[in-house]
Amino acid sequence: MDDAMVPLYNQRTTATKPVAREKIDSPNLQYQMTQECPIRVALRSSRQVLGLVAIVVLCVAAGQRVVAQRPETLQDASTSSVNQDKPWAVFRTPGLGDSQRSPFYRVEVQGQPADVYVTRPPAGDGRTDGAAFDRADRRSFSFATFQCGKAVDVKVQKLNGAFQQVRLRPSRKIGVDFDILQQDAQAGWVKIRVHKPGVKVSVEFIDQHFRQRRDLPRDALLLFADPMAEQHEQFLGGPAIDDDDIGYVTPGAKLASVQSKPVIVFPPGIHRIGDWKVPEGVQRIHLQGGAYVMGAIDARSVDGLMMTGSGILSGEDFPWRSQHGSDEPVMHDPWKTSIKLVDVGPDFKIQGVTLANAPHFVCNTFDHGGTIRNVKILGSWRWNNDGFDVPRNGIVEDCFVSAFDDAFKLYHDHAVVRNCVVWQMNNGAVFQLGWFGKNVSDVRVSHIDVIHTEYTGTNENWGLVSMARHDGAGVIEDFVFEDIVMEGPVARLIGLHLHESPKQKIRDMRFRDISVDRWLDPSDYNNIAETGNVPSQADPSGVTNVVGGDVQGLAFERLRVAGEFISQQNFQTTGRFTVIGSPEVSFPSDASSGDHPKSESRDARQD
């Protein structure tokens, strides 16, 4: 056995094969104990450690700083960019095209440049895909991912002029997760201190491109601070593997030569995989930081697949609503036959990756159980760009979601969504319950920051939570939505249209500690149509929140709008609620409501 791969075991583990970590993760790869996997630790041999120490000593003796460098072609950035004194890493993508590189921002982490990627509304093809207004408005999302093990300083330079002001969102994380250290509005730069790994921050410059009425930057910038490799693995774990088990995909190469391997690694660079049907024998797909993979992953036939890494999977090569086995898109919504960006099978785990430019749904779980952590979704410009189908008996946590349809579909029992940041585009609900009759129970949603909602009206399926009309039957029960902040102008909090679906029932649904910045005024609907879809279903009477039908046990505890608690006395005025029929709705929410019992905290439900 190569002494570079001598495994060290925790007393709670059993012997496993050595981990060939040079091909996948960092030199100091650690697998720490979770309920999902045993601890596995693989460290460099003492000979290699002494060699590294000697290099550091020589550098110090020569008066040179040991800093993170551009990642090597065949390793994660963390492999070559990190040492014990500088626990951080940046990512670069060799061969990145002008259409994929942001022309709006430059980002440096501790003085080292990171690639900044961009997604824009795709060109139209004559179909009504929902992106026409964003194309006309020349919208964009830029984003950069880096790794850190502790606080780092990030400098953002605007490349298109000065600004008047800069904001960071989520607003309540200022001073906790990040702070502005310095800024020069005329020179167009800001320096941000990111206090810890796992942070997701929207950097919003108020300039000539900012949409004041909607409180939106036209050219968005997102920064994602991934945990360092060893901490990253702490969330998920991974299979013990040998070198022979790894299929290493050279940029530009075909997948055929590696598909027989249980582990497939995409290194930094540009890859094109098309509509890839993953073989059943594949156990793990790893996108290293700096990997830019164009295609879609269909892993419905794979049991227990892990998809990991800080790389990007982009569906930009596919037309909207593309079909499996065909390049021809269709006009109707082809849910069963369409290409999703990621399709998974039972007991899946997805962590770390960025999912961009989906042709249809982004991540579909098909009612399978699984875990989704630290995944970023953006580039959702068109209808049907739903985010996550939240898995049964599963968890979605620590994610960023920008969806142009439903961000989270809560269709399955015993599901948890927590610690997520949402930028809701002008379609769909943040949490969708509707479209067909269903029985669902035991769902917990907590600690959610909705930093933007781009609604231009009160379409029945828009809002924080929606149950749109349908002809089915069922009972939705035991749901808790807790600790949610909605920033900016909000058109709707809730739309439960069960009066139009008489066989569907809701029992015991609780909303606790919900804060809304302010309602969007109905008189503004048409004024803002120039930067969003025309509000064809806006209600001129000012009806915002709708509850109707067979609903029992619906409670809003400590719901605040513009700082004011909503109660039985003001729920129709300040709260803008319309109750249709005789649903059982209560508002035990006022300044003295601190004595009301709270739902189980997210810390208590961590495992």
XYZ file of C-alpha atoms in Angstrom:
607
model
C 0.000 0.000 0.000
C 1.225 3.491 -0.851
C 2.165 5.165 2.416
C 0.565 8.353 1.094
C -2.802 6.679 1.561
C -2.478 5.111 4.999
C -5.925 5.477 6.569
C -6.384 6.479 10.193
C -9.553 5.244 11.848
C -11.705 6.559 14.622
C -12.519 3.943 17.230
C -16.169 4.022 16.140
C -15.389 2.963 12.584
C -14.534 -0.286 10.895
C -11.720 -0.850 8.416
C -12.320 0.388 4.895
C -10.342 0.714 1.691
C -7.872 3.622 1.520
C -9.130 6.892 0.117
C -7.453 8.049 -3.084
C -8.085 11.619 -2.137
C -5.566 13.286 -4.480
C -7.954 12.546 -7.341
C -11.004 13.963 -5.577
C -10.407 16.296 -2.660
C -7.727 18.031 -0.671
C -4.501 16.533 0.761
C -6.016 16.730 4.242
C -9.329 15.108 3.387
C -11.331 14.180 6.460
C -14.588 12.303 6.746
C -16.060 13.146 10.124
C -18.820 11.303 11.908
C -22.419 11.984 10.968
C -25.407 9.713 11.175
C -24.953 9.044 7.500
C -21.378 7.797 7.425
C -18.479 6.758 9.660
C -15.415 8.869 10.180
C -12.666 8.194 7.674
C -9.475 10.192 7.810
C -6.680 10.047 5.260
C -3.525 12.109 5.839
C -0.258 12.598 4.043
C 2.674 10.516 5.155
C 5.215 12.052 7.489
C 7.701 12.174 4.596
C 5.392 14.366 2.544
C 4.523 16.573 5.512
C 8.223 17.181 6.180
C 8.656 18.082 2.517
C 5.875 20.653 2.695
C 7.299 22.101 5.895
C 10.697 22.449 4.203
C 9.125 24.391 1.332
C 7.388 26.741 3.749
C 10.624 27.322 5.668
C 12.495 28.115 2.452
C 9.793 30.560 1.374
C 9.837 32.321 4.736
C 13.615 32.465 4.691
C 13.480 34.106 1.281
C 11.042 36.701 2.600
C 8.116 35.388 0.517
C 4.501 35.068 1.648
C 2.908 31.659 1.302
C -0.420 32.434 -0.402
C -3.130 30.579 -2.242
C -2.280 30.081 -5.893
C -4.287 29.314 -8.997
C -5.422 25.671 -8.768
C -3.544 23.087 -10.732
C -5.274 21.597 -13.738
C -5.763 18.141 -12.254
C -6.659 18.990 -8.680
C -9.263 20.837 -6.663
C -8.293 24.378 -5.857
C -8.097 23.284 -2.257
C -5.311 20.840 -3.107
C -2.841 23.461 -4.268
C -4.287 26.650 -2.810
C -4.526 25.916 0.893
C -2.094 25.633 3.739
C -2.552 25.753 7.469
C -1.881 29.513 7.645
C -4.194 30.481 4.766
C -7.317 28.338 4.934
C -9.035 29.590 1.801
C -9.069 28.850 -1.922
C -10.237 30.447 -5.161
C -11.404 28.702 -8.318
C -10.449 29.284 -11.962
C -11.862 27.601 -15.070
C -9.406 27.120 -17.943
C -11.063 27.769 -21.281
C -13.977 29.759 -19.866
C -15.749 31.603 -22.694
C -16.704 35.258 -22.844
C -20.386 34.341 -22.669
C -19.782 32.514 -19.376
C -17.453 35.047 -17.721
C -19.007 38.062 -16.022
C -18.259 41.420 -17.700
C -19.668 43.271 -14.696
C -17.521 42.297 -11.700
C -14.049 41.282 -10.604
C -13.733 39.370 -7.308
C -10.614 38.821 -5.199
C -10.405 36.651 -2.086
C -7.512 37.648 0.166
C -6.031 39.425 -2.856
C -6.289 36.421 -5.206
C -8.651 36.621 -8.218
C -11.517 34.159 -8.546
C -13.404 33.523 -11.751
C -16.767 35.295 -11.815
C -19.404 33.541 -13.910
C -22.520 35.032 -15.482
C -25.929 33.823 -16.563
C -28.299 35.868 -18.732
C -31.779 35.239 -20.156
C -31.275 32.986 -23.188
C -32.153 34.285 -26.626
C -35.785 33.876 -27.564
C -36.922 31.433 -30.237
C -40.370 32.868 -30.909
C -42.063 31.001 -28.074
C -43.573 32.604 -24.985
C -41.084 31.265 -22.452
C -41.507 33.918 -19.727
C -38.077 35.506 -20.218
C -39.092 38.282 -22.631
C -39.136 41.062 -20.034
C -35.806 40.026 -18.533
C -34.270 39.875 -22.012
C -35.578 43.353 -22.781
C -34.303 44.612 -19.451
C -30.888 42.988 -20.050
C -30.861 41.231 -16.683
C -27.976 39.130 -15.422
C -26.790 37.122 -12.433
C -23.043 37.021 -11.770
C -21.657 34.619 -9.185
C -18.376 33.463 -7.684
C -17.638 30.524 -5.397
C -14.624 30.167 -3.130
C -13.685 28.064 -0.131
C -12.746 29.228 3.341
C -12.136 27.718 6.743
C -12.423 30.973 8.681
C -13.007 34.690 8.042
C -11.748 36.076 4.724
C -11.829 39.464 2.995
C -13.424 39.680 -0.431
C -12.997 42.683 -2.710
C -15.613 43.298 -5.400
C -14.789 45.700 -8.230
C -17.578 46.935 -10.474
C -16.468 47.034 -14.084
C -19.301 49.219 -15.336
C -19.019 52.444 -13.391
C -19.560 54.038 -10.009
C -22.433 53.485 -7.576
C -24.366 55.496 -5.015
C -24.742 52.821 -2.353
C -24.155 49.124 -1.812
C -26.374 46.730 0.130
C -25.753 43.209 1.373
C -28.537 40.651 1.761
C -29.836 38.762 3.691
C -30.037 41.957 5.744
C -30.350 40.208 9.082
C -27.022 38.440 8.509
C -25.081 41.728 8.445
C -22.748 41.752 11.429
C -23.211 37.995 11.852
C -22.173 36.390 8.564
C -20.623 39.367 6.775
C -19.843 43.085 6.977
C -18.724 45.887 4.694
C -15.169 46.886 5.662
C -14.430 49.587 3.094
C -15.913 51.036 -0.054
C -15.177 53.642 -2.683
C -18.361 54.496 -4.548
C -16.638 56.623 -7.155
C -13.988 53.999 -7.887
C -16.696 51.300 -7.876
C -15.343 48.832 -5.315
C -16.297 47.396 -1.942
C -14.396 45.154 0.483
C -16.479 42.627 2.428
C -15.485 40.556 5.435
C -17.029 37.066 5.232
C -16.929 35.805 8.790
C -17.337 32.062 8.277
C -17.807 29.319 5.699
C -21.234 28.499 4.332
C -22.209 32.136 3.749
C -24.346 33.136 0.751
C -24.469 36.873 0.177
C -26.088 39.078 -2.446
C -24.001 42.196 -3.184
C -26.351 44.839 -4.590
C -25.073 48.088 -6.053
C -27.524 50.959 -6.304
C -26.539 52.590 -9.572
C -28.000 53.537 -12.933
C -28.980 49.898 -13.470
C -30.855 49.547 -10.169
C -34.666 49.277 -10.272
C -35.730 51.589 -7.446
C -39.439 50.816 -7.467
C -38.863 47.085 -7.270
C -35.776 47.341 -5.046
C -33.834 45.125 -7.461
C -30.360 45.216 -9.000
C -30.513 44.549 -12.719
C -27.008 43.027 -12.623
C -27.026 40.783 -9.571
C -23.893 39.447 -7.857
C -23.886 36.417 -5.561
C -20.914 35.260 -3.495
C -20.834 31.687 -2.180
C -18.331 30.784 0.549
C -18.075 26.989 0.546
C -16.553 25.200 3.536
C -13.030 23.931 3.045
C -12.736 20.431 1.607
C -12.406 18.584 4.903
C -15.276 20.528 6.466
C -17.263 20.118 3.275
C -17.012 16.353 3.578
C -18.163 16.540 7.181
C -21.668 17.236 5.892
C -21.826 14.350 3.490
C -19.093 11.752 3.727
C -18.091 9.638 0.781
C -17.159 6.178 -0.394
C -13.757 4.704 0.317
C -12.125 4.169 -3.054
C -8.970 3.044 -4.814
C -7.278 4.773 -7.729
C -8.669 2.150 -10.076
C -12.207 3.127 -9.069
C -11.851 6.705 -10.331
C -12.797 7.838 -13.812
C -11.052 11.136 -14.375
C -12.646 13.180 -17.187
C -10.160 15.283 -19.137
C -11.745 18.560 -20.331
C -13.082 18.012 -23.827
C -12.990 14.210 -23.545
C -15.948 11.845 -23.897
C -17.550 10.033 -20.970
C -17.489 6.614 -22.636
C -14.012 5.753 -21.374
C -14.841 6.363 -17.701
C -18.478 5.330 -17.329
C -17.540 1.929 -15.933
C -15.910 3.547 -12.892
C -17.825 3.949 -9.614
C -16.442 7.478 -9.090
C -16.309 10.062 -11.888
C -14.419 13.305 -11.368
C -14.654 16.467 -13.481
C -11.542 18.665 -12.966
C -11.349 22.420 -13.651
C -12.128 23.223 -17.274
C -14.987 23.092 -19.773
C -16.870 19.800 -20.206
C -19.790 18.919 -22.471
C -21.728 15.801 -21.468
C -25.092 16.287 -23.194
C -28.121 14.508 -21.739
C -26.139 11.978 -19.698
C -27.944 8.856 -18.492
C -25.748 7.791 -15.591
C -24.926 4.050 -15.457
C -26.186 2.135 -12.422
C -22.645 1.343 -11.271
C -21.686 4.968 -10.676
C -21.596 5.798 -6.962
C -20.325 9.367 -7.001
C -20.029 12.283 -9.421
C -17.633 14.985 -8.258
C -17.369 18.440 -9.864
C -14.154 20.016 -8.650
C -14.069 23.737 -8.055
C -13.445 25.331 -11.464
C -15.242 22.558 -13.379
C -17.863 23.962 -15.765
C -19.969 21.050 -17.000
C -22.542 21.699 -19.723
C -25.262 19.098 -19.845
C -27.816 17.315 -17.663
C -27.530 14.379 -15.259
C -30.208 11.697 -15.428
C -29.511 9.354 -12.507
C -33.005 7.946 -11.987
C -31.704 4.377 -12.258
C -28.896 4.871 -9.717
C -29.472 3.937 -6.088
C -27.469 5.945 -3.528
C -25.748 8.358 -5.913
C -23.641 11.137 -4.410
C -23.072 14.331 -6.398
C -20.514 16.617 -4.784
C -18.035 19.423 -5.351
C -17.865 23.191 -5.851
C -18.179 23.036 -9.642
C -20.999 24.127 -11.957
C -23.547 22.096 -13.928
C -25.148 24.251 -16.640
C -28.043 23.414 -18.951
C -27.255 26.234 -21.351
C -26.837 23.869 -24.330
C -30.501 22.778 -24.207
C -33.486 24.681 -25.581
C -36.330 25.430 -23.179
C -38.454 22.318 -22.474
C -36.076 20.005 -24.314
C -37.003 16.316 -24.505
C -34.987 13.216 -23.665
C -33.733 11.748 -26.922
C -34.623 14.778 -29.002
C -33.320 18.266 -29.641
C -36.818 19.439 -30.510
C -38.587 21.319 -27.721
C -42.364 21.228 -27.304
C -44.828 23.982 -26.493
C -46.830 22.235 -23.760
C -45.389 21.464 -20.324
C -43.848 17.992 -20.914
C -43.109 17.052 -17.316
C -42.677 13.302 -17.844
C -40.449 13.479 -20.915
C -38.508 16.713 -20.439
C -34.844 17.052 -19.551
C -34.370 18.141 -15.961
C -30.970 19.499 -14.986
C -30.681 16.783 -12.313
C -32.882 13.675 -12.008
C -32.076 11.353 -9.100
C -32.919 7.905 -7.792
C -33.409 6.584 -4.228
C -31.205 7.612 -1.292
C -29.331 10.311 -3.180
C -27.054 12.987 -1.729
C -26.247 16.262 -3.492
C -23.889 18.802 -2.004
C -21.909 21.866 -2.927
C -22.597 22.144 -6.653
C -24.066 25.100 -8.537
C -26.975 24.295 -10.865
C -27.491 26.940 -13.560
C -29.489 27.593 -16.728
C -31.943 24.711 -16.460
C -34.061 23.869 -19.539
C -36.997 22.791 -17.338
C -37.118 21.685 -13.676
C -33.791 22.019 -11.877
C -33.735 19.099 -9.423
C -36.382 16.385 -9.439
C -36.432 13.689 -6.750
C -39.376 11.548 -7.964
C -40.583 11.029 -4.381
C -37.251 9.444 -3.440
C -35.568 10.017 -0.109
C -32.354 12.007 -0.028
C -30.283 14.918 1.209
C -29.505 18.237 -0.485
C -26.997 20.577 1.153
C -25.198 23.761 0.124
C -26.521 23.644 -3.446
C -26.939 26.874 -5.412
C -29.603 27.364 -8.078
C -29.614 30.347 -10.437
C -30.027 31.206 -14.094
C -33.747 30.409 -13.804
C -35.165 32.722 -16.437
C -38.083 30.773 -17.898
C -41.353 29.196 -16.851
C -41.041 25.694 -15.371
C -37.645 26.535 -13.866
C -38.760 25.062 -10.535
C -36.077 24.584 -7.902
C -36.227 21.562 -5.574
C -38.776 18.792 -5.304
C -38.158 18.352 -1.574
C -37.519 14.624 -0.940
C -39.613 12.369 1.264
C -37.931 11.750 4.643
C -35.285 14.186 3.391
C -33.566 17.476 4.067
C -32.842 20.524 1.949
C -30.581 22.900 3.839
C -27.998 25.657 3.486
C -28.992 26.281 -0.141
C -29.455 29.313 -2.382
C -32.416 29.193 -4.759
C -33.391 31.613 -7.490
C -36.363 30.060 -9.308
C -38.658 31.281 -12.080
C -41.350 28.949 -10.828
C -41.856 27.165 -7.519
C -38.659 27.294 -5.474
C -39.595 24.344 -3.206
C -42.319 21.803 -3.879
C -43.611 20.402 -0.570
C -45.273 17.287 -1.935
C -43.802 14.555 0.303
C -44.050 13.473 3.962
C -41.487 14.026 6.717
C -39.521 16.729 4.883
C -37.298 19.491 6.248
C -36.225 22.740 4.571
C -33.980 25.010 6.610
C -31.270 27.669 6.491
C -31.899 28.681 2.873
C -31.698 31.969 0.953
C -34.286 32.557 -1.783
C -34.484 35.051 -4.651
C -37.945 34.433 -6.102
C -38.387 35.501 -9.707
C -41.719 36.663 -11.160
C -43.497 33.311 -11.238
C -44.460 30.505 -8.888
C -44.480 30.220 -5.111
C -41.576 29.992 -2.726
C -43.271 26.935 -1.162
C -45.793 25.244 -3.442
C -48.491 22.840 -2.224
C -50.758 22.872 -5.222
C -51.562 21.702 -8.747
C -53.038 18.308 -7.786
C -54.738 16.657 -4.824
C -52.401 15.155 -2.270
C -51.889 13.726 1.201
C -48.797 15.167 2.903
C -47.884 15.370 6.592
C -45.038 16.369 8.895
C -43.172 19.129 7.040
C -40.903 21.650 8.766
C -39.591 24.855 7.191
C -37.350 27.151 9.218
C -34.832 29.970 9.041
C -35.516 31.146 5.495
C -34.423 34.491 4.033
C -36.445 35.554 0.993
C -34.272 38.436 -0.170
C -36.411 39.318 -3.219
C -39.841 38.501 -4.627
C -40.350 39.877 -8.113
C -44.125 39.407 -8.306
C -46.053 42.029 -10.253
C -49.475 40.954 -9.033
C -51.373 38.303 -7.109
C -51.561 35.361 -9.468
C -53.108 32.416 -7.598
C -49.859 30.448 -7.448
C -47.669 33.338 -6.271
C -46.582 33.987 -2.697
C -44.595 32.520 0.157
C -47.030 29.561 0.308
C -49.536 28.578 -2.366
C -52.214 25.956 -2.925
C -53.662 26.629 -6.360
C -56.946 25.231 -7.643
C -57.206 21.599 -8.769
C -59.718 18.765 -9.009
C -58.076 16.266 -6.657
C -58.572 15.306 -3.017
C -56.429 14.800 0.058
C -55.284 16.122 3.429
C -52.267 18.368 3.990
C -51.468 18.413 7.703
C -48.885 19.155 10.385
C -46.868 21.866 8.609
C -44.738 24.461 10.414
C -43.221 27.534 8.743
C -40.978 29.352 11.197
C -38.421 32.164 11.330
C -38.865 33.574 7.819
C -37.898 37.063 6.664
C -39.238 38.510 3.388
C -37.345 41.575 2.181
C -38.412 44.316 -0.213
C -41.940 44.842 -1.577
C -44.044 41.667 -1.220
C -47.234 41.159 -3.251
C -48.516 38.110 -1.373
C -47.737 35.997 1.671
C -50.228 33.183 1.199
C -52.794 31.962 -1.308
C -54.801 28.902 -0.204
C -57.577 28.552 -2.787
C -59.226 25.458 -1.327
C -62.680 26.957 -1.873
C -62.031 26.148 -5.546
C -60.816 22.610 -4.674
C -63.515 21.377 -2.264
C -62.077 17.866 -1.784
C -58.690 19.099 -0.569
C -58.265 19.754 3.151
C -55.657 21.489 5.321
C -55.220 20.647 9.006
C -52.829 22.165 11.545
C -50.621 24.564 9.588
C -48.678 27.050 11.696
C -46.731 30.163 10.718
C -44.452 31.499 13.445
C -42.119 34.473 13.534
C -42.695 35.682 9.980
C -41.560 39.178 8.993
C -42.599 41.050 5.823
C -40.827 44.310 4.958
C -43.867 45.871 3.267
C -46.717 45.072 0.920
C -46.479 45.975 -2.716
C -49.184 48.550 -3.361
C -51.763 47.427 -5.969
C -51.508 50.857 -7.595
C -47.913 49.969 -8.469
C -48.753 46.800 -10.399
C -48.988 48.423 -13.794
C -46.182 50.864 -13.043
C -43.730 48.032 -12.562
C -44.907 45.921 -15.488
C -42.084 47.365 -17.557
C -39.635 45.241 -15.566
C -41.767 42.153 -15.083
C -44.607 40.139 -16.523
C -47.869 42.033 -17.021
C -50.067 41.255 -13.975
C -52.927 39.674 -15.882
C -54.454 38.271 -12.692
C -53.840 41.201 -10.369
C -56.817 42.046 -8.196
C -57.483 45.818 -8.340
C -59.407 45.641 -5.045
C -56.172 45.127 -3.178
C -56.840 41.523 -2.115
C -53.434 40.135 -1.185
C -53.671 37.061 1.053
C -56.423 34.516 0.384
C -57.604 31.684 2.640
C -60.680 29.717 1.623
C -62.210 26.256 1.800
C -61.807 23.376 4.224
C -58.998 24.719 6.399
C -58.716 24.004 10.137
C -55.964 24.964 12.525
C -54.318 27.656 10.384
C -52.457 29.972 12.790
C -50.219 33.005 12.241
C -48.185 33.635 15.385
C -46.004 36.734 15.491
C -46.592 37.708 11.876
C -45.288 41.240 11.334
C -45.714 43.550 8.374
C -43.553 46.699 8.331
C -42.881 46.063 12.029
C -46.562 45.822 13.024
C -47.946 42.589 14.470
C -50.951 41.169 12.654
C -53.833 40.251 14.964
C -57.553 39.505 14.882
C -58.128 43.266 14.895
C -56.045 44.225 11.847
C -55.659 41.066 9.745
C -58.021 42.421 7.075
C -56.493 45.914 6.941
C -52.787 45.884 7.737
C -52.552 42.141 7.076
C -54.531 42.299 3.802
C -56.124 38.899 4.407
C -59.327 37.825 2.680
C -61.059 34.830 4.251
C -63.541 33.037 1.983
C -66.168 30.744 3.516
C -65.558 29.520 7.061
C -61.948 28.359 7.361
C -60.521 28.202 10.867
C -57.861 30.939 10.892
C -56.327 32.607 13.949
C -53.848 35.433 14.492
C -52.418 35.090 18.016
C -49.721 37.593 17.098
C -49.074 40.798 18.973
C -46.288 42.474 20.911
C -46.971 40.298 23.970
C -47.077 37.018 22.081
C -43.663 35.905 23.285
C -45.364 33.444 25.631
C -46.812 31.435 22.782
C -45.127 28.041 22.400
C -42.707 27.783 19.521
C -42.188 24.823 17.243
C -39.194 22.599 17.657
C -36.077 24.598 16.849
C -33.964 23.797 13.828
C -31.038 23.009 16.156
C -33.155 20.396 17.907
C -33.989 18.835 14.526
C -30.457 18.826 13.142
C -30.284 15.047 13.063
